[in-house]
Amino acid sequence: MKMKNSIAIILVLVFGVFLFQIFGYHQTQTSLNKTAGYYNTNTAAEVGAANVVTAIVVTYRGLDTLGEVTVLFLTALIVGYILRHGGKEKPKKNNTSEILITAANVLIPGSIILGVYVFLNGHLTPGGGFQGGAIIGTAITLMILANPLQSIRKSVLHFTESTSGFFYILIGLAGLIFAGGFLDNRILPLGTLGNLLSAGAIPVIYSLIGLKVGTEISSIIASINETGNNTSKS
C-alpha cells in the first residue's frame, strides 16, 4: 500500500512540474491566429450565420459534426444491443410520487418546445442541434421517470433517427455537388443576416441534427428503462 501511495505522489509531482513548465512558457495572444481571423472576418459574408460557432461546426467543419453524430448513433446502437436481452414481464404498479408526475406534465411540453426553438435558432443564438436534441432527450427522460411503466415505441424513434440521418447525408452531398463542399449551406439562399430564414441550409441541417440527437438519447433512456423494469420484476 505504501508503495502504491509513493508512486501516486511521484506521478502527481511529475505532472505538477510538467504543468508548471507549460505555464512558464505561456504567452498571452493579443490577436487571433490566421484560421480564427479568417472565420471572424468572413463567416457572416460567406455563410450568412450570425452565430460564428454554428457556421464553423455545421459548414467549415461539417465532417467533424458527421463524425460526432455517428459516434452518438453507434453508442445508442451498442447500448440497445447490450440491454435488449432480458425478461419480458414488467412491474404492474407505478410508485412514482405525485409531485414528480405533476412536474413532468407541466415541464415536458415546454421542454420539447424549447428544444425545437434551440435548434431552429442555432444560426442566430447560442445553441444548435446537439443542445436542442439534448433538451428533447431530457424531456423524454423526465417522462420515463414520471411513468416508468409507459412504453415508448422504439420503431418511431428508429424511423425518425434514420430519416434524419439520411436527409442529413443527402444535404451534405448536395452541398458537395452543387456548392463548395460537404454540408455547404449555400445550396439554399443565404437570406438576410439575423433573420430566422437565413444562413442557407443551416436551419435545416440543425433541425435534422436535433431530431437525430434527441431520438438517439431517447432510445438509450428507453432501453435502460426497459432493462430496469425487467430486472426489478425478476
Tab-separated table of N, CA and C in Angstrom, residues 52-129:
chain	number	residue	atom	x	y	z
A	52	VAL	N	-21.132	32.521	-35.190
A	52	VAL	CA	-19.921	32.064	-35.866
A	52	VAL	C	-19.619	30.609	-35.514
A	53	VAL	N	-19.851	30.224	-34.254
A	53	VAL	CA	-19.590	28.842	-33.834
A	53	VAL	C	-20.432	27.870	-34.655
A	54	THR	N	-21.698	28.203	-34.847
A	54	THR	CA	-22.579	27.358	-35.653
A	54	THR	C	-22.041	27.203	-37.066
A	55	ALA	N	-21.622	28.309	-37.657
A	55	ALA	CA	-21.111	28.261	-39.024
A	55	ALA	C	-19.900	27.353	-39.138
A	56	ILE	N	-19.026	27.409	-38.153
A	56	ILE	CA	-17.818	26.573	-38.187
A	56	ILE	C	-18.183	25.097	-38.035
A	57	VAL	N	-19.043	24.802	-37.060
A	57	VAL	CA	-19.385	23.416	-36.766
A	57	VAL	C	-20.166	22.762	-37.897
A	58	VAL	N	-21.109	23.507	-38.482
A	58	VAL	CA	-22.020	22.912	-39.455
A	58	VAL	C	-21.482	22.971	-40.875
A	59	THR	N	-20.670	23.952	-41.203
A	59	THR	CA	-20.229	24.105	-42.594
A	59	THR	C	-18.725	23.874	-42.752
A	60	TYR	N	-17.910	24.754	-42.192
A	60	TYR	CA	-16.470	24.639	-42.389
A	60	TYR	C	-15.930	23.295	-41.882
A	61	ARG	N	-16.492	22.816	-40.759
A	61	ARG	CA	-16.043	21.548	-40.177
A	61	ARG	C	-17.195	20.554	-40.127
A	62	GLY	N	-17.945	20.498	-41.216
A	62	GLY	CA	-19.119	19.629	-41.277
A	62	GLY	C	-18.783	18.156	-41.124
A	63	LEU	N	-17.624	17.734	-41.616
A	63	LEU	CA	-17.237	16.328	-41.491
A	63	LEU	C	-17.015	15.951	-40.031
A	64	ASP	N	-16.513	16.892	-39.223
A	64	ASP	CA	-16.368	16.632	-37.788
A	64	ASP	C	-17.727	16.391	-37.145
A	65	THR	N	-18.703	17.215	-37.527
A	65	THR	CA	-20.052	17.046	-36.996
A	65	THR	C	-20.632	15.701	-37.407
A	66	LEU	N	-20.383	15.293	-38.632
A	66	LEU	CA	-20.831	13.977	-39.089
A	66	LEU	C	-20.218	12.879	-38.225
A	67	GLY	N	-18.952	13.011	-37.896
A	67	GLY	CA	-18.305	12.022	-37.033
A	67	GLY	C	-18.908	11.983	-35.642
A	68	GLU	N	-19.226	13.155	-35.085
A	68	GLU	CA	-19.824	13.204	-33.749
A	68	GLU	C	-21.207	12.550	-33.737
A	69	VAL	N	-22.000	12.837	-34.757
A	69	VAL	CA	-23.325	12.227	-34.847
A	69	VAL	C	-23.202	10.716	-35.010
A	70	THR	N	-22.214	10.277	-35.780
A	70	THR	CA	-22.006	8.843	-35.979
A	70	THR	C	-21.621	8.154	-34.673
A	71	VAL	N	-20.768	8.789	-33.882
A	71	VAL	CA	-20.378	8.222	-32.585
A	71	VAL	C	-21.595	8.068	-31.676
A	72	LEU	N	-22.445	9.093	-31.638
A	72	LEU	CA	-23.648	9.011	-30.812
A	72	LEU	C	-24.584	7.911	-31.303
A	73	PHE	N	-24.703	7.779	-32.622
A	73	PHE	CA	-25.539	6.721	-33.187
A	73	PHE	C	-25.011	5.341	-32.798
A	74	LEU	N	-23.707	5.141	-32.897
A	74	LEU	CA	-23.123	3.855	-32.529
A	74	LEU	C	-23.297	3.577	-31.044
A	75	THR	N	-23.201	4.625	-30.227
A	75	THR	CA	-23.418	4.452	-28.790
A	75	THR	C	-24.833	3.968	-28.505
A	76	ALA	N	-25.821	4.615	-29.125
A	76	ALA	CA	-27.208	4.195	-28.935
A	76	ALA	C	-27.422	2.773	-29.425
A	77	LEU	N	-26.793	2.427	-30.547
A	77	LEU	CA	-26.937	1.085	-31.114
A	77	LEU	C	-26.346	0.033	-30.186
A	78	ILE	N	-25.165	0.309	-29.660
A	78	ILE	CA	-24.495	-0.658	-28.782
A	78	ILE	C	-25.252	-0.821	-27.471
A	79	VAL	N	-25.694	0.305	-26.885
A	79	VAL	CA	-26.451	0.227	-25.637
A	79	VAL	C	-27.735	-0.574	-25.832
A	80	GLY	N	-28.439	-0.299	-26.928
A	80	GLY	CA	-29.667	-1.044	-27.210
A	80	GLY	C	-29.403	-2.521	-27.405
A	81	TYR	N	-28.296	-2.863	-28.062
A	81	TYR	CA	-27.972	-4.269	-28.297
A	81	TYR	C	-27.632	-4.982	-26.992
A	82	ILE	N	-26.866	-4.315	-26.138
A	82	ILE	CA	-26.454	-4.941	-24.884
A	82	ILE	C	-27.632	-5.132	-23.936
A	83	LEU	N	-28.534	-4.164	-23.927
A	83	LEU	CA	-29.618	-4.191	-22.954
A	83	LEU	C	-30.885	-4.874	-23.449
A	84	ARG	N	-30.883	-5.341	-24.662
A	84	ARG	CA	-32.135	-5.885	-25.187
A	84	ARG	C	-32.447	-7.278	-24.647
A	85	HIS	N	-31.463	-7.950	-24.081
A	85	HIS	CA	-31.697	-9.287	-23.551
A	85	HIS	C	-32.235	-9.178	-22.129
A	86	GLY	N	-33.319	-9.849	-21.862
A	86	GLY	CA	-33.896	-9.826	-20.528
A	86	GLY	C	-35.306	-10.341	-20.558
A	87	GLY	N	-35.941	-10.374	-19.403
A	87	GLY	CA	-37.306	-10.847	-19.304
A	87	GLY	C	-38.279	-9.917	-19.987
A	88	LYS	N	-39.489	-10.414	-20.262
A	88	LYS	CA	-40.499	-9.635	-20.952
A	88	LYS	C	-41.527	-9.030	-19.990
A	89	GLU	N	-41.532	-9.490	-18.740
A	89	GLU	CA	-42.537	-9.004	-17.815
A	89	GLU	C	-42.116	-7.661	-17.229
A	90	LYS	N	-43.104	-6.852	-16.864
A	90	LYS	CA	-42.854	-5.541	-16.287
A	90	LYS	C	-43.616	-5.412	-14.976
A	91	PRO	N	-43.146	-4.568	-14.065
A	91	PRO	CA	-43.908	-4.358	-12.835
A	91	PRO	C	-45.254	-3.733	-13.158
A	92	LYS	N	-46.254	-4.082	-12.354
A	92	LYS	CA	-47.615	-3.658	-12.663
A	92	LYS	C	-48.037	-2.411	-11.896
A	93	LYS	N	-47.181	-1.894	-11.044
A	93	LYS	CA	-47.566	-0.754	-10.220
A	93	LYS	C	-46.569	0.378	-10.396
A	94	ASN	N	-47.092	1.604	-10.544
A	94	ASN	CA	-46.251	2.789	-10.667
A	94	ASN	C	-46.153	3.458	-9.304
A	95	ASN	N	-44.937	3.455	-8.729
A	95	ASN	CA	-44.735	4.019	-7.398
A	95	ASN	C	-44.186	5.434	-7.434
A	96	THR	N	-44.220	6.084	-8.587
A	96	THR	CA	-43.713	7.441	-8.713
A	96	THR	C	-44.569	8.411	-7.903
A	97	SER	N	-43.901	9.392	-7.291
A	97	SER	CA	-44.626	10.354	-6.462
A	97	SER	C	-45.507	11.253	-7.329
A	98	GLU	N	-46.565	11.751	-6.725
A	98	GLU	CA	-47.494	12.632	-7.431
A	98	GLU	C	-46.831	13.943	-7.812
A	99	ILE	N	-45.865	14.370	-7.005
A	99	ILE	CA	-45.158	15.622	-7.289
A	99	ILE	C	-44.382	15.508	-8.599
A	100	LEU	N	-43.664	14.385	-8.772
A	100	LEU	CA	-42.881	14.192	-9.998
A	100	LEU	C	-43.797	14.074	-11.212
A	101	ILE	N	-44.918	13.375	-11.062
A	101	ILE	CA	-45.854	13.230	-12.179
A	101	ILE	C	-46.407	14.587	-12.592
A	102	THR	N	-46.808	15.402	-11.605
A	102	THR	CA	-47.349	16.732	-11.904
A	102	THR	C	-46.295	17.621	-12.552
A	103	ALA	N	-45.058	17.573	-12.020
A	103	ALA	CA	-43.984	18.385	-12.584
A	103	ALA	C	-43.689	17.972	-14.022
A	104	ALA	N	-43.719	16.667	-14.283
A	104	ALA	CA	-43.465	16.186	-15.637
A	104	ALA	C	-44.533	16.666	-16.610
A	105	ASN	N	-45.793	16.612	-16.184
A	105	ASN	CA	-46.884	17.062	-17.058
A	105	ASN	C	-46.753	18.540	-17.403
A	106	VAL	N	-46.175	19.312	-16.486
A	106	VAL	CA	-46.012	20.751	-16.717
A	106	VAL	C	-44.773	21.038	-17.571
A	107	LEU	N	-43.677	20.327	-17.295
A	107	LEU	CA	-42.384	20.668	-17.897
A	107	LEU	C	-42.138	20.025	-19.254
A	108	ILE	N	-42.685	18.842	-19.487
A	108	ILE	CA	-42.360	18.119	-20.721
A	108	ILE	C	-42.753	18.889	-21.983
A	109	PRO	N	-43.996	19.399	-22.103
A	109	PRO	CA	-44.330	20.140	-23.343
A	109	PRO	C	-43.433	21.358	-23.562
A	110	GLY	N	-43.183	22.113	-22.492
A	110	GLY	CA	-42.321	23.282	-22.632
A	110	GLY	C	-40.890	22.916	-22.983
A	111	SER	N	-40.406	21.797	-22.438
A	111	SER	CA	-39.037	21.363	-22.732
A	111	SER	C	-38.886	20.981	-24.198
A	112	ILE	N	-39.874	20.290	-24.737
A	112	ILE	CA	-39.812	19.907	-26.151
A	112	ILE	C	-39.853	21.141	-27.039
A	113	ILE	N	-40.717	22.093	-26.691
A	113	ILE	CA	-40.787	23.341	-27.465
A	113	ILE	C	-39.464	24.092	-27.379
A	114	LEU	N	-38.863	24.132	-26.183
A	114	LEU	CA	-37.572	24.798	-26.020
A	114	LEU	C	-36.502	24.122	-26.853
A	115	GLY	N	-36.483	22.781	-26.874
A	115	GLY	CA	-35.503	22.068	-27.678
A	115	GLY	C	-35.628	22.398	-29.156
A	116	VAL	N	-36.872	22.427	-29.648
A	116	VAL	CA	-37.100	22.786	-31.051
A	116	VAL	C	-36.644	24.216	-31.314
A	117	TYR	N	-36.950	25.122	-30.386
A	117	TYR	CA	-36.533	26.525	-30.543
A	117	TYR	C	-35.009	26.636	-30.608
A	118	VAL	N	-34.321	25.884	-29.764
A	118	VAL	CA	-32.858	25.974	-29.701
A	118	VAL	C	-32.221	25.536	-31.014
A	119	PHE	N	-32.687	24.422	-31.601
A	119	PHE	CA	-32.021	24.001	-32.840
A	119	PHE	C	-32.522	24.754	-34.067
A	120	LEU	N	-33.730	25.337	-34.017
A	120	LEU	CA	-34.180	26.166	-35.138
A	120	LEU	C	-33.471	27.511	-35.173
A	121	ASN	N	-33.040	27.992	-34.013
A	121	ASN	CA	-32.365	29.293	-33.924
A	121	ASN	C	-30.866	29.158	-33.705
A	122	GLY	N	-30.327	27.984	-33.996
A	122	GLY	CA	-28.907	27.763	-33.758
A	122	GLY	C	-28.004	28.663	-34.573
A	123	HIS	N	-28.470	29.146	-35.727
A	123	HIS	CA	-27.647	30.026	-36.557
A	123	HIS	C	-27.718	31.480	-36.103
A	124	LEU	N	-28.592	31.767	-35.133
A	124	LEU	CA	-28.768	33.143	-34.651
A	124	LEU	C	-28.290	33.321	-33.216
A	125	THR	N	-28.507	32.335	-32.379
A	125	THR	CA	-28.199	32.434	-30.951
A	125	THR	C	-27.387	31.224	-30.514
A	126	PRO	N	-26.765	31.276	-29.325
A	126	PRO	CA	-26.038	30.102	-28.828
A	126	PRO	C	-26.951	28.884	-28.741
A	127	GLY	N	-26.466	27.770	-29.191
A	127	GLY	CA	-27.274	26.551	-29.212
A	127	GLY	C	-27.091	25.845	-30.530
A	128	GLY	N	-28.031	24.979	-30.855
A	128	GLY	CA	-27.949	24.253	-32.113
A	128	GLY	C	-28.536	22.867	-31.980
A	129	GLY	N	-28.160	21.995	-32.914
A	129	GLY	CA	-28.760	20.679	-32.988
A	129	GLY	C	-28.455	19.798	-31.789
